[in-house]
């Protein structure tokens, strides 16, 4: 005659309650970890997702950075703002020596680009801007 207050029934209820609390704790911990992962490391990881290939150069400036990747003779660049926020004027440009600059200009929250050009073995020049702040490299990757 077990009424659940003692003996086996009471212990099972205690174990069940502890498992429920443990499950709730584990679920909360996983949710927090997921949110932190989504927030993620700021600029570089985000830029890497916009261009394929090997990261060859980062050109920093006060508004963010221009990240440059290269793959099979193609150069890809994206301007990534230091902080994501409201839409603002942003741009990224890439110019292979002997060709015109290819630009992406607009009002963006976090990044402009990517812009891809075929450079072969030629030098390239990149530019980027966020708000009123900008950068322009010299000839690089020569």
PDB file of N, CA and C in Angstrom, residues 24-115:
ATOM      1  N   UNK A  24      14.817  21.358 -18.207  1.00  0.00           N
ATOM      2  CA  UNK A  24      14.548  22.788 -18.388  1.00  0.00           C
ATOM      3  C   UNK A  24      15.855  23.577 -18.386  1.00  0.00           C
ATOM      4  N   UNK A  25      16.758  23.228 -17.471  1.00  0.00           N
ATOM      5  CA  UNK A  25      18.057  23.905 -17.406  1.00  0.00           C
ATOM      6  C   UNK A  25      18.844  23.682 -18.698  1.00  0.00           C
ATOM      7  N   UNK A  26      18.866  22.429 -19.149  1.00  0.00           N
ATOM      8  CA  UNK A  26      19.602  22.097 -20.368  1.00  0.00           C
ATOM      9  C   UNK A  26      19.009  22.829 -21.575  1.00  0.00           C
ATOM     10  N   UNK A  27      17.690  22.878 -21.661  1.00  0.00           N
ATOM     11  CA  UNK A  27      17.034  23.590 -22.758  1.00  0.00           C
ATOM     12  C   UNK A  27      17.370  25.068 -22.753  1.00  0.00           C
ATOM     13  N   UNK A  28      17.373  25.682 -21.570  1.00  0.00           N
ATOM     14  CA  UNK A  28      17.713  27.099 -21.454  1.00  0.00           C
ATOM     15  C   UNK A  28      19.167  27.339 -21.861  1.00  0.00           C
ATOM     16  N   UNK A  29      20.058  26.466 -21.398  1.00  0.00           N
ATOM     17  CA  UNK A  29      21.476  26.612 -21.739  1.00  0.00           C
ATOM     18  C   UNK A  29      21.687  26.497 -23.249  1.00  0.00           C
ATOM     19  N   UNK A  30      21.007  25.553 -23.885  1.00  0.00           N
ATOM     20  CA  UNK A  30      21.138  25.403 -25.337  1.00  0.00           C
ATOM     21  C   UNK A  30      20.581  26.611 -26.077  1.00  0.00           C
ATOM     22  N   UNK A  31      19.485  27.159 -25.590  1.00  0.00           N
ATOM     23  CA  UNK A  31      18.904  28.345 -26.228  1.00  0.00           C
ATOM     24  C   UNK A  31      19.856  29.530 -26.135  1.00  0.00           C
ATOM     25  N   UNK A  32      20.466  29.723 -24.980  1.00  0.00           N
ATOM     26  CA  UNK A  32      21.419  30.828 -24.805  1.00  0.00           C
ATOM     27  C   UNK A  32      22.636  30.625 -25.707  1.00  0.00           C
ATOM     28  N   UNK A  33      23.146  29.399 -25.754  1.00  0.00           N
ATOM     29  CA  UNK A  33      24.302  29.116 -26.609  1.00  0.00           C
ATOM     30  C   UNK A  33      23.969  29.379 -28.077  1.00  0.00           C
ATOM     31  N   UNK A  34      22.757  29.025 -28.498  1.00  0.00           N
ATOM     32  CA  UNK A  34      22.351  29.273 -29.884  1.00  0.00           C
ATOM     33  C   UNK A  34      22.307  30.757 -30.187  1.00  0.00           C
ATOM     34  N   UNK A  35      21.767  31.546 -29.265  1.00  0.00           N
ATOM     35  CA  UNK A  35      21.699  32.992 -29.478  1.00  0.00           C
ATOM     36  C   UNK A  35      23.086  33.605 -29.547  1.00  0.00           C
ATOM     37  N   UNK A  36      23.984  33.149 -28.681  1.00  0.00           N
ATOM     38  CA  UNK A  36      25.346  33.683 -28.717  1.00  0.00           C
ATOM     39  C   UNK A  36      26.037  33.306 -30.018  1.00  0.00           C
ATOM     40  N   UNK A  37      25.774  32.127 -30.525  1.00  0.00           N
ATOM     41  CA  UNK A  37      26.360  31.708 -31.789  1.00  0.00           C
ATOM     42  C   UNK A  37      25.825  32.553 -32.935  1.00  0.00           C
ATOM     43  N   UNK A  38      24.534  32.855 -32.910  1.00  0.00           N
ATOM     44  CA  UNK A  38      23.959  33.683 -33.965  1.00  0.00           C
ATOM     45  C   UNK A  38      24.516  35.091 -33.920  1.00  0.00           C
ATOM     46  N   UNK A  39      24.723  35.633 -32.714  1.00  0.00           N
ATOM     47  CA  UNK A  39      25.299  36.968 -32.591  1.00  0.00           C
ATOM     48  C   UNK A  39      26.716  36.950 -33.139  1.00  0.00           C
ATOM     49  N   UNK A  40      27.443  35.904 -32.821  1.00  0.00           N
ATOM     50  CA  UNK A  40      28.722  35.566 -33.390  1.00  0.00           C
ATOM     51  C   UNK A  40      29.799  36.625 -33.346  1.00  0.00           C
ATOM     52  N   UNK A  41      31.000  36.246 -33.779  1.00  0.00           N
ATOM     53  CA  UNK A  41      32.058  37.213 -33.901  1.00  0.00           C
ATOM     54  C   UNK A  41      31.710  38.180 -35.013  1.00  0.00           C
ATOM     55  N   UNK A  42      32.016  39.409 -34.813  1.00  0.00           N
ATOM     56  CA  UNK A  42      31.501  40.480 -35.649  1.00  0.00           C
ATOM     57  C   UNK A  42      31.900  40.395 -37.105  1.00  0.00           C
ATOM     58  N   UNK A  43      32.882  41.118 -37.490  1.00  0.00           N
ATOM     59  CA  UNK A  43      33.066  41.494 -38.874  1.00  0.00           C
ATOM     60  C   UNK A  43      33.626  40.384 -39.759  1.00  0.00           C
ATOM     61  N   UNK A  44      34.681  39.749 -39.375  1.00  0.00           N
ATOM     62  CA  UNK A  44      35.373  38.860 -40.285  1.00  0.00           C
ATOM     63  C   UNK A  44      34.564  37.637 -40.662  1.00  0.00           C
ATOM     64  N   UNK A  45      33.897  37.032 -39.718  1.00  0.00           N
ATOM     65  CA  UNK A  45      33.105  35.849 -40.038  1.00  0.00           C
ATOM     66  C   UNK A  45      31.963  36.199 -40.967  1.00  0.00           C
ATOM     67  N   UNK A  46      31.389  37.330 -40.765  1.00  0.00           N
ATOM     68  CA  UNK A  46      30.291  37.747 -41.639  1.00  0.00           C
ATOM     69  C   UNK A  46      30.809  37.980 -43.044  1.00  0.00           C
ATOM     70  N   UNK A  47      31.945  38.640 -43.170  1.00  0.00           N
ATOM     71  CA  UNK A  47      32.489  38.928 -44.488  1.00  0.00           C
ATOM     72  C   UNK A  47      32.869  37.649 -45.207  1.00  0.00           C
ATOM     73  N   UNK A  48      33.375  36.692 -44.480  1.00  0.00           N
ATOM     74  CA  UNK A  48      33.781  35.445 -45.104  1.00  0.00           C
ATOM     75  C   UNK A  48      32.614  34.755 -45.780  1.00  0.00           C
ATOM     76  N   UNK A  49      31.422  34.954 -45.288  1.00  0.00           N
ATOM     77  CA  UNK A  49      30.268  34.295 -45.882  1.00  0.00           C
ATOM     78  C   UNK A  49      29.855  34.950 -47.196  1.00  0.00           C
ATOM     79  N   UNK A  50      30.345  36.128 -47.518  1.00  0.00           N
ATOM     80  CA  UNK A  50      29.939  36.826 -48.730  1.00  0.00           C
ATOM     81  C   UNK A  50      30.822  36.493 -49.923  1.00  0.00           C
ATOM     82  N   UNK A  51      32.044  36.107 -49.688  1.00  0.00           N
ATOM     83  CA  UNK A  51      32.982  35.810 -50.770  1.00  0.00           C
ATOM     84  C   UNK A  51      33.545  34.410 -50.595  1.00  0.00           C
ATOM     85  N   UNK A  52      33.696  33.708 -51.715  1.00  0.00           N
ATOM     86  CA  UNK A  52      34.353  32.408 -51.631  1.00  0.00           C
ATOM     87  C   UNK A  52      35.842  32.599 -51.900  1.00  0.00           C
ATOM     88  N   UNK A  53      36.597  31.571 -51.657  1.00  0.00           N
ATOM     89  CA  UNK A  53      38.031  31.646 -51.894  1.00  0.00           C
ATOM     90  C   UNK A  53      38.802  31.940 -50.624  1.00  0.00           C
ATOM     91  N   UNK A  54      40.057  32.274 -50.826  1.00  0.00           N
ATOM     92  CA  UNK A  54      40.975  32.491 -49.714  1.00  0.00           C
ATOM     93  C   UNK A  54      41.027  33.972 -49.369  1.00  0.00           C
ATOM     94  N   UNK A  55      40.898  34.279 -48.080  1.00  0.00           N
ATOM     95  CA  UNK A  55      41.020  35.672 -47.637  1.00  0.00           C
ATOM     96  C   UNK A  55      42.470  36.102 -47.814  1.00  0.00           C
ATOM     97  N   UNK A  56      42.692  37.155 -48.594  1.00  0.00           N
ATOM     98  CA  UNK A  56      44.061  37.586 -48.874  1.00  0.00           C
ATOM     99  C   UNK A  56      44.392  38.945 -48.280  1.00  0.00           C
ATOM    100  N   UNK A  57      43.390  39.752 -47.995  1.00  0.00           N
ATOM    101  CA  UNK A  57      43.675  41.087 -47.471  1.00  0.00           C
ATOM    102  C   UNK A  57      42.460  41.618 -46.744  1.00  0.00           C
ATOM    103  N   UNK A  58      42.709  42.360 -45.687  1.00  0.00           N
ATOM    104  CA  UNK A  58      41.667  43.118 -44.996  1.00  0.00           C
ATOM    105  C   UNK A  58      42.151  44.548 -44.911  1.00  0.00           C
ATOM    106  N   UNK A  59      41.340  45.481 -45.388  1.00  0.00           N
ATOM    107  CA  UNK A  59      41.698  46.898 -45.368  1.00  0.00           C
ATOM    108  C   UNK A  59      40.778  47.583 -44.354  1.00  0.00           C
ATOM    109  N   UNK A  60      41.295  47.830 -43.144  1.00  0.00           N
ATOM    110  CA  UNK A  60      40.440  48.414 -42.104  1.00  0.00           C
ATOM    111  C   UNK A  60      40.325  49.930 -42.241  1.00  0.00           C
ATOM    112  N   UNK A  61      39.225  50.470 -41.765  1.00  0.00           N
ATOM    113  CA  UNK A  61      39.044  51.916 -41.640  1.00  0.00           C
ATOM    114  C   UNK A  61      38.059  52.148 -40.509  1.00  0.00           C
ATOM    115  N   UNK A  62      37.863  53.398 -40.131  1.00  0.00           N
ATOM    116  CA  UNK A  62      37.090  53.688 -38.924  1.00  0.00           C
ATOM    117  C   UNK A  62      35.636  53.237 -39.007  1.00  0.00           C
ATOM    118  N   UNK A  63      35.072  53.110 -40.200  1.00  0.00           N
ATOM    119  CA  UNK A  63      33.679  52.682 -40.331  1.00  0.00           C
ATOM    120  C   UNK A  63      33.496  51.179 -40.435  1.00  0.00           C
ATOM    121  N   UNK A  64      34.585  50.446 -40.660  1.00  0.00           N
ATOM    122  CA  UNK A  64      34.492  48.991 -40.816  1.00  0.00           C
ATOM    123  C   UNK A  64      35.729  48.453 -41.491  1.00  0.00           C
ATOM    124  N   UNK A  65      35.543  47.578 -42.468  1.00  0.00           N
ATOM    125  CA  UNK A  65      36.678  47.037 -43.200  1.00  0.00           C
ATOM    126  C   UNK A  65      36.234  46.505 -44.548  1.00  0.00           C
ATOM    127  N   UNK A  66      37.186  46.496 -45.477  1.00  0.00           N
ATOM    128  CA  UNK A  66      36.975  45.870 -46.777  1.00  0.00           C
ATOM    129  C   UNK A  66      37.746  44.557 -46.734  1.00  0.00           C
ATOM    130  N   UNK A  67      37.033  43.466 -46.958  1.00  0.00           N
ATOM    131  CA  UNK A  67      37.650  42.143 -46.922  1.00  0.00           C
ATOM    132  C   UNK A  67      37.788  41.652 -48.356  1.00  0.00           C
ATOM    133  N   UNK A  68      38.994  41.178 -48.705  1.00  0.00           N
ATOM    134  CA  UNK A  68      39.306  40.782 -50.079  1.00  0.00           C
ATOM    135  C   UNK A  68      39.644  39.291 -50.106  1.00  0.00           C
ATOM    136  N   UNK A  69      38.998  38.565 -51.018  1.00  0.00           N
ATOM    137  CA  UNK A  69      39.245  37.137 -51.211  1.00  0.00           C
ATOM    138  C   UNK A  69      39.687  36.909 -52.653  1.00  0.00           C
ATOM    139  N   UNK A  70      40.401  35.801 -52.878  1.00  0.00           N
ATOM    140  CA  UNK A  70      40.845  35.470 -54.232  1.00  0.00           C
ATOM    141  C   UNK A  70      40.623  33.987 -54.482  1.00  0.00           C
ATOM    142  N   UNK A  71      40.155  33.685 -55.699  1.00  0.00           N
ATOM    143  CA  UNK A  71      39.954  32.282 -56.079  1.00  0.00           C
ATOM    144  C   UNK A  71      40.031  32.164 -57.594  1.00  0.00           C
ATOM    145  N   UNK A  72      40.954  31.353 -58.076  1.00  0.00           N
ATOM    146  CA  UNK A  72      41.083  31.030 -59.503  1.00  0.00           C
ATOM    147  C   UNK A  72      41.127  32.269 -60.393  1.00  0.00           C
ATOM    148  N   UNK A  73      41.909  33.269 -59.999  1.00  0.00           N
ATOM    149  CA  UNK A  73      42.055  34.468 -60.812  1.00  0.00           C
ATOM    150  C   UNK A  73      40.982  35.512 -60.600  1.00  0.00           C
ATOM    151  N   UNK A  74      39.976  35.218 -59.797  1.00  0.00           N
ATOM    152  CA  UNK A  74      38.917  36.181 -59.491  1.00  0.00           C
ATOM    153  C   UNK A  74      39.153  36.785 -58.115  1.00  0.00           C
ATOM    154  N   UNK A  75      38.859  38.062 -58.002  1.00  0.00           N
ATOM    155  CA  UNK A  75      38.979  38.773 -56.728  1.00  0.00           C
ATOM    156  C   UNK A  75      37.580  39.203 -56.309  1.00  0.00           C
ATOM    157  N   UNK A  76      37.264  38.965 -55.050  1.00  0.00           N
ATOM    158  CA  UNK A  76      35.959  39.311 -54.496  1.00  0.00           C
ATOM    159  C   UNK A  76      36.186  40.210 -53.286  1.00  0.00           C
ATOM    160  N   UNK A  77      35.389  41.251 -53.162  1.00  0.00           N
ATOM    161  CA  UNK A  77      35.521  42.160 -52.022  1.00  0.00           C
ATOM    162  C   UNK A  77      34.146  42.527 -51.481  1.00  0.00           C
ATOM    163  N   UNK A  78      34.108  42.767 -50.181  1.00  0.00           N
ATOM    164  CA  UNK A  78      32.884  43.225 -49.517  1.00  0.00           C
ATOM    165  C   UNK A  78      33.282  44.215 -48.438  1.00  0.00           C
ATOM    166  N   UNK A  79      32.506  45.274 -48.294  1.00  0.00           N
ATOM    167  CA  UNK A  79      32.695  46.212 -47.190  1.00  0.00           C
ATOM    168  C   UNK A  79      31.756  45.790 -46.081  1.00  0.00           C
ATOM    169  N   UNK A  80      32.295  45.635 -44.887  1.00  0.00           N
ATOM    170  CA  UNK A  80      31.496  45.226 -43.735  1.00  0.00           C
ATOM    171  C   UNK A  80      31.572  46.326 -42.692  1.00  0.00           C
ATOM    172  N   UNK A  81      30.417  46.818 -42.277  1.00  0.00           N
ATOM    173  CA  UNK A  81      30.364  47.892 -41.286  1.00  0.00           C
ATOM    174  C   UNK A  81      30.855  47.389 -39.935  1.00  0.00           C
ATOM    175  N   UNK A  82      31.436  48.288 -39.169  1.00  0.00           N
ATOM    176  CA  UNK A  82      31.896  47.936 -37.833  1.00  0.00           C
ATOM    177  C   UNK A  82      30.725  47.454 -36.982  1.00  0.00           C
ATOM    178  N   UNK A  83      29.594  48.119 -37.131  1.00  0.00           N
ATOM    179  CA  UNK A  83      28.385  47.726 -36.403  1.00  0.00           C
ATOM    180  C   UNK A  83      27.205  47.709 -37.363  1.00  0.00           C
ATOM    181  N   UNK A  84      26.410  46.681 -37.254  1.00  0.00           N
ATOM    182  CA  UNK A  84      25.165  46.623 -38.010  1.00  0.00           C
ATOM    183  C   UNK A  84      24.208  47.642 -37.414  1.00  0.00           C
ATOM    184  N   UNK A  85      23.332  48.205 -38.212  1.00  0.00           N
ATOM    185  CA  UNK A  85      22.423  49.219 -37.688  1.00  0.00           C
ATOM    186  C   UNK A  85      21.419  49.643 -38.730  1.00  0.00           C
ATOM    187  N   UNK A  86      20.938  50.865 -38.621  1.00  0.00           N
ATOM    188  CA  UNK A  86      19.963  51.343 -39.608  1.00  0.00           C
ATOM    189  C   UNK A  86      20.620  51.460 -40.989  1.00  0.00           C
ATOM    190  N   UNK A  87      19.809  51.473 -42.015  1.00  0.00           N
ATOM    191  CA  UNK A  87      20.344  51.601 -43.376  1.00  0.00           C
ATOM    192  C   UNK A  87      21.118  52.907 -43.516  1.00  0.00           C
ATOM    193  N   UNK A  88      22.283  52.794 -44.138  1.00  0.00           N
ATOM    194  CA  UNK A  88      23.110  53.977 -44.388  1.00  0.00           C
ATOM    195  C   UNK A  88      23.887  53.751 -45.670  1.00  0.00           C
ATOM    196  N   UNK A  89      24.420  54.823 -46.213  1.00  0.00           N
ATOM    197  CA  UNK A  89      25.157  54.726 -47.472  1.00  0.00           C
ATOM    198  C   UNK A  89      26.405  53.878 -47.271  1.00  0.00           C
ATOM    199  N   UNK A  90      26.561  52.884 -48.125  1.00  0.00           N
ATOM    200  CA  UNK A  90      27.742  52.020 -48.088  1.00  0.00           C
ATOM    201  C   UNK A  90      28.149  51.698 -49.518  1.00  0.00           C
ATOM    202  N   UNK A  91      29.431  51.403 -49.690  1.00  0.00           N
ATOM    203  CA  UNK A  91      29.899  51.014 -51.023  1.00  0.00           C
ATOM    204  C   UNK A  91      31.110  50.105 -50.916  1.00  0.00           C
ATOM    205  N   UNK A  92      31.352  49.373 -51.993  1.00  0.00           N
ATOM    206  CA  UNK A  92      32.574  48.595 -52.147  1.00  0.00           C
ATOM    207  C   UNK A  92      32.927  48.637 -53.627  1.00  0.00           C
ATOM    208  N   UNK A  93      34.219  48.729 -53.913  1.00  0.00           N
ATOM    209  CA  UNK A  93      34.672  48.761 -55.297  1.00  0.00           C
ATOM    210  C   UNK A  93      35.933  47.940 -55.471  1.00  0.00           C
ATOM    211  N   UNK A  94      36.068  47.326 -56.641  1.00  0.00           N
ATOM    212  CA  UNK A  94      37.272  46.566 -56.986  1.00  0.00           C
ATOM    213  C   UNK A  94      37.648  46.936 -58.411  1.00  0.00           C
ATOM    214  N   UNK A  95      38.931  47.201 -58.615  1.00  0.00           N
ATOM    215  CA  UNK A  95      39.427  47.532 -59.948  1.00  0.00           C
ATOM    216  C   UNK A  95      40.671  46.712 -60.230  1.00  0.00           C
ATOM    217  N   UNK A  96      40.637  45.925 -61.294  1.00  0.00           N
ATOM    218  CA  UNK A  96      41.835  45.237 -61.762  1.00  0.00           C
ATOM    219  C   UNK A  96      42.593  46.218 -62.645  1.00  0.00           C
ATOM    220  N   UNK A  97      43.905  46.247 -62.536  1.00  0.00           N
ATOM    221  CA  UNK A  97      44.698  47.211 -63.304  1.00  0.00           C
ATOM    222  C   UNK A  97      44.415  47.070 -64.797  1.00  0.00           C
ATOM    223  N   UNK A  98      44.119  48.212 -65.423  1.00  0.00           N
ATOM    224  CA  UNK A  98      43.797  48.230 -66.842  1.00  0.00           C
ATOM    225  C   UNK A  98      42.303  48.154 -67.120  1.00  0.00           C
ATOM    226  N   UNK A  99      41.491  47.954 -66.104  1.00  0.00           N
ATOM    227  CA  UNK A  99      40.035  47.881 -66.265  1.00  0.00           C
ATOM    228  C   UNK A  99      39.355  48.945 -65.421  1.00  0.00           C
ATOM    229  N   UNK A 100      38.055  49.111 -65.644  1.00  0.00           N
ATOM    230  CA  UNK A 100      37.279  50.061 -64.840  1.00  0.00           C
ATOM    231  C   UNK A 100      36.931  49.455 -63.489  1.00  0.00           C
ATOM    232  N   UNK A 101      36.674  50.337 -62.541  1.00  0.00           N
ATOM    233  CA  UNK A 101      36.265  49.889 -61.210  1.00  0.00           C
ATOM    234  C   UNK A 101      34.825  49.365 -61.258  1.00  0.00           C
ATOM    235  N   UNK A 102      34.587  48.256 -60.582  1.00  0.00           N
ATOM    236  CA  UNK A 102      33.242  47.700 -60.445  1.00  0.00           C
ATOM    237  C   UNK A 102      32.762  48.047 -59.044  1.00  0.00           C
ATOM    238  N   UNK A 103      31.598  48.706 -58.960  1.00  0.00           N
ATOM    239  CA  UNK A 103      31.096  49.228 -57.684  1.00  0.00           C
ATOM    240  C   UNK A 103      29.765  48.614 -57.287  1.00  0.00           C
ATOM    241  N   UNK A 104      29.564  48.516 -56.000  1.00  0.00           N
ATOM    242  CA  UNK A 104      28.239  48.256 -55.432  1.00  0.00           C
ATOM    243  C   UNK A 104      27.991  49.378 -54.442  1.00  0.00           C
ATOM    244  N   UNK A 105      26.989  50.200 -54.733  1.00  0.00           N
ATOM    245  CA  UNK A 105      26.642  51.339 -53.880  1.00  0.00           C
ATOM    246  C   UNK A 105      25.182  51.248 -53.515  1.00  0.00           C
ATOM    247  N   UNK A 106      24.886  51.615 -52.270  1.00  0.00           N
ATOM    248  CA  UNK A 106      23.483  51.623 -51.856  1.00  0.00           C
ATOM    249  C   UNK A 106      23.361  51.942 -50.382  1.00  0.00           C
ATOM    250  N   UNK A 107      22.149  51.728 -49.866  1.00  0.00           N
ATOM    251  CA  UNK A 107      21.889  51.939 -48.443  1.00  0.00           C
ATOM    252  C   UNK A 107      21.679  50.568 -47.815  1.00  0.00           C
ATOM    253  N   UNK A 108      22.631  50.179 -46.985  1.00  0.00           N
ATOM    254  CA  UNK A 108      22.629  48.836 -46.407  1.00  0.00           C
ATOM    255  C   UNK A 108      22.749  48.906 -44.887  1.00  0.00           C
ATOM    256  N   UNK A 109      22.367  47.815 -44.235  1.00  0.00           N
ATOM    257  CA  UNK A 109      22.453  47.733 -42.768  1.00  0.00           C
ATOM    258  C   UNK A 109      23.822  47.268 -42.283  1.00  0.00           C
ATOM    259  N   UNK A 110      24.406  46.261 -42.957  1.00  0.00           N
ATOM    260  CA  UNK A 110      25.639  45.679 -42.430  1.00  0.00           C
ATOM    261  C   UNK A 110      26.775  45.559 -43.434  1.00  0.00           C
ATOM    262  N   UNK A 111      26.478  45.378 -44.721  1.00  0.00           N
ATOM    263  CA  UNK A 111      27.565  45.193 -45.680  1.00  0.00           C
ATOM    264  C   UNK A 111      27.145  45.617 -47.079  1.00  0.00           C
ATOM    265  N   UNK A 112      28.162  45.966 -47.864  1.00  0.00           N
ATOM    266  CA  UNK A 112      27.981  46.245 -49.290  1.00  0.00           C
ATOM    267  C   UNK A 112      28.759  45.190 -50.052  1.00  0.00           C
ATOM    268  N   UNK A 113      28.222  44.745 -51.149  1.00  0.00           N
ATOM    269  CA  UNK A 113      28.895  43.725 -51.934  1.00  0.00           C
ATOM    270  C   UNK A 113      28.242  42.376 -51.720  1.00  0.00           C
ATOM    271  N   UNK A 114      28.860  41.364 -52.207  1.00  0.00           N
ATOM    272  CA  UNK A 114      30.208  41.290 -52.757  1.00  0.00           C
ATOM    273  C   UNK A 114      30.290  41.780 -54.208  1.00  0.00           C
ATOM    274  N   UNK A 115      31.489  42.193 -54.579  1.00  0.00           N
ATOM    275  CA  UNK A 115      31.805  42.569 -55.954  1.00  0.00           C
ATOM    276  C   UNK A 115      32.919  41.635 -56.410  1.00  0.00           C
TER     277      UNK A 115
END
